[in-house]
Amino acid sequence: MIVYTVQPEYIYKKMREQGYLEGDKKFAMFPEAYEWMVDQMKKRIANCNVENYPIWLWQRRPSGNEKALATKGERWVILKLDVPEDKILWSSFDDWHCILNNSPITFNEKEWDSFEERGFTKEEVIKTWERLFDYEWLASRPTEWAGNYKEHWIQGVTARITMEQVKKVSRFIGKG
C-alpha cells in the first residue's frame, strides 16, 4: 500500500545509514499515549514486532507547504513508501488528540457531561480510546459535537520502515 511519512532530513540520513527507521522513545512528547498505541498495535496487527515507538504514516500525500507539518526553516523529507497494509494500524488523526490530552472520546455532549459528573476516572476514559479505530462510530457522531468526520485525516502507525520500502523522497523546508 502506498503511504507517506514526514521526517526531518537528518532522520532520513540515519535511516539510509542503518537501512531502517523505528520511533525512538527518548524523543516522545507523549510517552503514555505512545505506549497505549504500541499496545494497540500488538493487539490489532498479527505478528506485530514493535520494539520501540511506531512510525507515523498518512494515506494522503502531505504537502511541504502545509503549516504545522514541520519546524519552520528546517530541512525535512516526505517519504513515499510501499508498506504492506497488514502491517499498518489506522486511526483518526482528530480523535488521537483526545488520547494525547487524556480525554475520553465521546459520542456527544451528553456523554461528555456524564464523564464530567463522575470526575473523568482514568479507567473509564481509557476504555473510550478504542473508539479511535471505529470509523463508522466516529462518523455517526453529531456534527455539532464532533464536527465533520474527515476520512482523509486517517493516520497510521507501523513498527518499522526500511529503505526497500522507500519509493520516492521529496525534500522541503518547513513552513512552521
XYZ file of N, CA and C in Angstrom, residues 23-42 50-54 56 96 99-102 122 126 129:
102
model
N 10.587 4.388 15.588
C 10.452 5.501 16.516
C 11.422 5.324 17.673
N 11.720 6.406 18.353
C 12.662 6.358 19.462
C 11.993 6.929 20.711
N 11.933 6.130 21.756
C 11.254 6.524 22.996
C 11.807 7.807 23.601
N 13.089 8.059 23.427
C 13.674 9.237 24.079
C 13.189 10.551 23.472
N 12.554 10.497 22.303
C 12.047 11.717 21.669
C 10.530 11.882 21.813
N 9.877 10.978 22.524
C 8.415 11.008 22.635
C 7.946 12.158 23.515
N 7.076 12.978 22.968
C 6.488 14.072 23.744
C 5.338 13.559 24.616
N 4.730 12.444 24.209
C 3.571 11.885 24.898
C 3.789 10.389 25.149
N 4.724 10.022 26.019
C 5.086 8.611 26.169
C 3.921 7.706 26.579
N 3.038 8.179 27.446
C 1.919 7.341 27.880
C 0.982 7.027 26.708
N 0.697 8.024 25.897
C -0.163 7.810 24.733
C 0.520 6.888 23.719
N 1.808 7.058 23.523
C 2.536 6.199 22.590
C 2.572 4.764 23.087
N 2.738 4.563 24.395
C 2.717 3.201 24.948
C 1.364 2.558 24.695
N 0.294 3.332 24.863
C -1.048 2.816 24.597
C -1.156 2.395 23.131
N -0.657 3.223 22.216
C -0.727 2.898 20.788
C 0.095 1.645 20.473
N 1.256 1.507 21.080
C 2.075 0.304 20.878
C 1.303 -0.926 21.349
N 0.628 -0.831 22.488
C -0.192 -1.953 22.970
C -1.298 -2.286 21.974
N -1.904 -1.250 21.378
C -2.951 -1.480 20.381
C -2.383 -2.151 19.131
N -1.178 -1.752 18.744
C -0.539 -2.388 17.579
C -0.333 -3.874 17.844
N 0.172 -4.205 19.025
C 0.408 -5.606 19.376
C -0.900 -6.390 19.403
N 6.848 -4.693 17.356
C 7.288 -3.328 17.620
C 8.110 -3.331 18.906
N 9.362 -2.936 18.791
C 10.256 -2.918 19.945
C 10.446 -1.507 20.476
N 10.196 -0.530 19.650
C 10.357 0.853 20.033
C 9.016 1.542 19.828
N 9.021 2.811 19.499
C 7.776 3.500 19.192
C 7.517 3.433 17.694
N 6.279 3.636 17.294
C 5.928 3.474 15.880
C 6.370 4.632 15.008
N 4.822 7.085 12.158
C 3.505 7.589 11.776
C 3.430 7.727 10.260
N -7.237 11.180 17.883
C -5.986 10.856 18.560
C -5.643 11.951 19.581
N -6.649 11.318 23.129
C -5.719 10.455 23.859
C -4.504 11.266 24.316
N -3.994 12.106 23.450
C -2.850 12.946 23.831
C -3.189 13.839 25.022
N -4.463 14.214 25.137
C -4.903 15.101 26.218
C -5.544 14.350 27.382
N -5.437 13.011 27.377
C -6.041 12.182 28.434
C -7.524 12.456 28.611
N -9.667 7.739 35.232
C -8.709 7.308 34.212
C -9.147 6.006 33.538
N -9.873 5.726 29.500
C -9.079 4.839 28.649
C -9.969 3.846 27.902
N -10.995 4.998 24.460
C -9.965 5.251 23.458
C -9.999 4.265 22.290
